[in-house]
CSV table of C-alpha atoms in Angstrom, one decimal:
chain,number,residue,atom,x,y,z
D,14,MET,CA,-29.0,-16.3,38.9
D,15,ASP,CA,-30.6,-13.7,36.8
D,16,HIS,CA,-30.6,-10.1,38.0
D,17,VAL,CA,-34.1,-8.7,37.1
D,18,THR,CA,-34.1,-5.0,36.4
D,19,ASP,CA,-37.7,-4.6,35.3
D,20,ARG,CA,-40.4,-7.1,34.3
D,21,THR,CA,-39.1,-7.6,30.8
D,22,LEU,CA,-35.4,-7.1,31.1
D,23,SER,CA,-33.0,-9.4,32.9
D,24,VAL,CA,-29.2,-9.5,33.0
D,25,ARG,CA,-27.4,-12.9,33.2
D,26,PRO,CA,-23.8,-14.1,32.9
D,27,LEU,CA,-22.5,-14.7,29.4
D,28,GLY,CA,-22.7,-18.4,28.6
D,29,PRO,CA,-21.0,-20.6,25.9
D,30,ARG,CA,-24.1,-20.6,23.7
D,31,ASP,CA,-23.9,-16.8,23.6
D,32,ARG,CA,-20.5,-16.6,21.9
D,33,GLU,CA,-21.7,-16.5,18.3
D,34,TRP,CA,-24.1,-13.6,19.2
D,35,VAL,CA,-21.3,-11.8,21.1
D,36,ASP,CA,-19.0,-12.0,18.1
D,37,LEU,CA,-21.7,-10.8,15.8
D,38,THR,CA,-22.6,-7.9,18.1
D,39,GLN,CA,-19.0,-6.9,18.7
D,40,ALA,CA,-18.4,-6.8,14.9
D,41,ALA,CA,-21.6,-4.8,14.3
D,42,MET,CA,-21.0,-2.3,17.1
D,43,TRP,CA,-17.2,-2.0,17.0
D,44,GLY,CA,-16.1,-3.4,13.7
D,45,SER,CA,-14.4,-6.5,15.1
D,46,SER,CA,-13.9,-8.5,18.2
D,47,THR,CA,-10.8,-6.5,19.2
D,48,VAL,CA,-10.8,-3.4,21.4
D,49,ALA,CA,-7.9,-1.0,21.3
D,50,ARG,CA,-7.3,1.4,24.2
D,51,LYS,CA,-4.4,2.7,26.3
D,52,GLY,CA,-1.8,1.3,23.8
D,53,GLU,CA,-3.2,-2.3,24.2
D,54,LEU,CA,-5.2,-4.4,21.8
D,55,LEU,CA,-7.6,-6.8,23.6
D,56,ASP,CA,-9.3,-9.8,22.0
D,57,THR,CA,-12.9,-9.9,23.4
D,58,THR,CA,-13.7,-13.4,22.2
D,59,ALA,CA,-12.8,-15.1,25.5
D,60,LEU,CA,-13.7,-12.3,27.9
D,61,PRO,CA,-16.4,-13.0,30.6
D,62,GLY,CA,-19.4,-10.8,30.6
D,63,PHE,CA,-23.1,-10.3,31.0
D,64,VAL,CA,-26.0,-10.4,28.5
D,65,ALA,CA,-29.2,-8.3,28.9
D,66,VAL,CA,-32.2,-10.2,27.7
D,67,ARG,CA,-35.7,-8.9,26.9
D,68,HIS,CA,-38.5,-11.2,25.9
D,69,GLY,CA,-36.0,-14.1,25.4
D,70,GLU,CA,-33.8,-12.1,23.0
D,71,PRO,CA,-30.4,-10.6,23.8
D,72,VAL,CA,-30.5,-6.8,23.7
D,73,GLY,CA,-27.2,-5.8,25.3
D,74,LEU,CA,-23.7,-7.0,26.2
D,75,ALA,CA,-21.0,-6.0,28.7
D,76,LEU,CA,-17.6,-7.6,28.6
D,77,PHE,CA,-15.0,-7.2,31.4
D,78,CYS,CA,-11.5,-8.0,32.4
D,79,VAL,CA,-10.3,-8.2,36.0
D,80,ARG,CA,-6.7,-7.5,36.8
D,81,GLY,CA,-5.8,-7.5,40.5
D,82,ASP,CA,-8.4,-5.3,42.2
D,83,GLU,CA,-9.3,-3.4,39.1
D,84,TYR,CA,-12.4,-4.2,37.0
D,85,GLU,CA,-12.3,-2.9,33.5
D,86,VAL,CA,-15.5,-2.8,31.4
D,87,VAL,CA,-13.9,-3.5,28.1
D,88,SER,CA,-17.1,-3.2,26.0
D,89,VAL,CA,-20.7,-2.3,26.7
D,90,SER,CA,-23.3,-2.1,24.0
D,91,ALA,CA,-27.1,-2.2,23.6
D,92,THR,CA,-29.1,-3.0,20.5
D,93,VAL,CA,-31.9,-0.8,21.8
D,94,ARG,CA,-31.3,2.7,23.1
D,95,ARG,CA,-32.7,4.6,26.1
D,96,GLU,CA,-34.5,1.6,27.5
D,97,GLY,CA,-32.3,0.9,30.6
D,98,VAL,CA,-30.2,-1.8,29.0
D,99,GLY,CA,-26.9,-0.1,29.3
D,100,ARG,CA,-27.7,1.0,32.9
D,101,ALA,CA,-28.7,-2.5,33.9
D,102,LEU,CA,-25.5,-3.9,32.4
D,103,MET,CA,-23.3,-1.4,34.1
D,104,LEU,CA,-25.0,-1.8,37.5
D,105,ARG,CA,-24.5,-5.6,37.2
D,106,CYS,CA,-20.8,-4.9,36.5
D,107,PHE,CA,-20.5,-2.7,39.6
D,108,ASP,CA,-22.2,-5.4,41.7
D,109,ASP,CA,-19.9,-8.1,40.2
D,110,ALA,CA,-16.8,-6.0,40.9
D,111,ARG,CA,-17.8,-5.5,44.5
D,112,LYS,CA,-18.4,-9.2,45.0
D,113,ARG,CA,-14.9,-9.9,43.5
D,114,GLY,CA,-13.4,-7.4,46.0
D,115,CYS,CA,-12.3,-4.9,43.4
D,116,ARG,CA,-11.6,-1.4,44.5
D,117,ARG,CA,-12.3,0.3,41.2
D,118,VAL,CA,-14.4,-0.1,38.0
D,119,TRP,CA,-13.0,1.7,35.0
D,120,LEU,CA,-13.5,2.0,31.2
D,121,THR,CA,-12.2,4.0,28.3
D,122,THR,CA,-14.2,5.9,25.7
D,123,THR,CA,-13.4,8.5,23.1
D,124,ASN,CA,-14.0,12.3,23.0
D,125,ASP,CA,-16.8,12.0,20.3
D,126,ASN,CA,-18.9,9.6,22.4
D,127,VAL,CA,-20.8,12.4,24.2
D,128,GLY,CA,-23.9,10.3,24.9
D,129,ALA,CA,-21.7,7.7,26.7
D,130,ILE,CA,-19.8,10.4,28.5
D,131,ALA,CA,-23.0,11.8,30.0
D,132,PHE,CA,-24.2,8.2,30.7
D,133,TYR,CA,-21.1,7.2,32.7
D,134,GLN,CA,-21.4,10.4,34.7
D,135,ARG,CA,-25.0,9.8,35.5
D,136,LEU,CA,-23.9,6.4,36.8
D,137,GLY,CA,-21.6,8.2,39.3
D,138,MET,CA,-18.4,7.5,37.3
D,139,ASP,CA,-15.7,10.3,37.3
D,140,LEU,CA,-13.5,11.3,34.4
D,141,CYS,CA,-10.1,10.4,35.9
D,142,ALA,CA,-7.7,10.5,32.9
D,143,PHE,CA,-7.4,12.2,29.5
D,144,SER,CA,-5.1,10.9,26.8
D,145,ARG,CA,-4.6,13.6,24.2
D,146,ASN,CA,-4.4,12.0,20.8
D,147,GLY,CA,-4.6,8.6,22.5
D,148,VAL,CA,-6.7,7.2,19.6
D,149,ALA,CA,-3.7,7.7,17.2
D,150,THR,CA,-1.9,4.9,19.2
D,151,ALA,CA,-5.1,2.8,19.3
D,152,ARG,CA,-5.4,3.3,15.5
D,153,ARG,CA,-1.9,1.9,15.0
D,154,LEU,CA,-3.1,-1.3,16.7
D,155,LYS,CA,-6.6,-1.3,15.1
D,156,PRO,CA,-6.5,0.6,11.8
D,157,SER,CA,-10.2,0.2,11.3
D,158,ILE,CA,-11.0,2.9,13.9
D,159,PRO,CA,-12.4,5.8,11.8
D,160,LEU,CA,-10.9,9.3,11.9
D,161,ARG,CA,-14.4,10.9,12.4
D,162,ASP,CA,-17.7,9.7,13.8
D,163,GLU,CA,-21.0,9.8,11.8
D,164,PHE,CA,-21.5,13.5,12.7
D,165,GLY,CA,-18.0,14.5,11.4
D,166,VAL,CA,-16.4,14.9,14.9
D,167,GLY,CA,-12.8,13.9,15.0
D,168,ILE,CA,-12.1,10.7,17.1
D,169,ASP,CA,-8.9,11.8,18.7
D,170,HIS,CA,-8.7,11.4,22.5
D,171,GLU,CA,-9.2,8.7,25.0
D,172,LEU,CA,-11.1,9.5,28.2
D,173,GLU,CA,-11.0,7.1,31.2
D,174,PHE,CA,-13.8,7.0,33.7
D,175,GLU,CA,-13.8,5.3,37.0
D,176,LEU,CA,-16.1,4.4,39.9
D,177,LEU,CA,-14.2,3.8,43.2
D,178,LEU,CA,-15.9,1.2,45.2
D,179,GLY,CA,-16.5,1.5,48.9
D,180,ALA,CA,-17.4,-1.1,51.4
D,181,ASP,CA,-21.0,-0.1,51.3
D,182,PRO,CA,-22.7,0.2,47.8
D,183,VAL,CA,-24.5,3.4,49.1
D,184,ASP,CA,-21.0,5.0,49.5
D,185,ASP,CA,-20.5,4.6,45.7
D,186,LEU,CA,-23.5,6.8,44.8
D,187,PRO,CA,-22.7,10.4,43.7
D,188,ARG,CA,-23.5,13.0,46.3
D,189,SER,CA,-26.0,15.6,45.5
D,190,SER,CA,-25.2,19.2,46.2
D,191,THR,CA,-27.4,22.2,46.8
D,192,ARG,CA,-26.6,25.6,45.6
D,193,GLY,CA,-27.9,28.5,47.6
């Protein structure tokens, strides 16, 4: 069943007919269908996931891997920015993880990805691990990872974010604080 996030955007499970688009999207966004993180190289071509669709066209993708009670978002990307696509995909992953009985959703990004870092925190995810020079290990597995991003910032460190899932989805929301 599609999860409707607004009148023009829906998120649905990845299907067999999406695979060509997934492979093209992964290559365009990340250089290949492999993802290197935490000293491991993952092939995304067979991973399950979700596709965000607007006006009948795919506009975003989230791929995940479940190991035990941990739900890793291996890759999330949107072909349009700041239109709620990434948020819709991540919320669908959170919901899917809860339904599967997972205790935690996690992902890895790099130090240069400041937009994503802020995005994950807005979703209630916490920075839970920092791997100094972790990208050097990833680069040995996937040499195509650049040394610097498009702004000249060194891509050096891996940052792990997590959302611990409670029995009630409301328990997962970040708490607001007041300063007085």
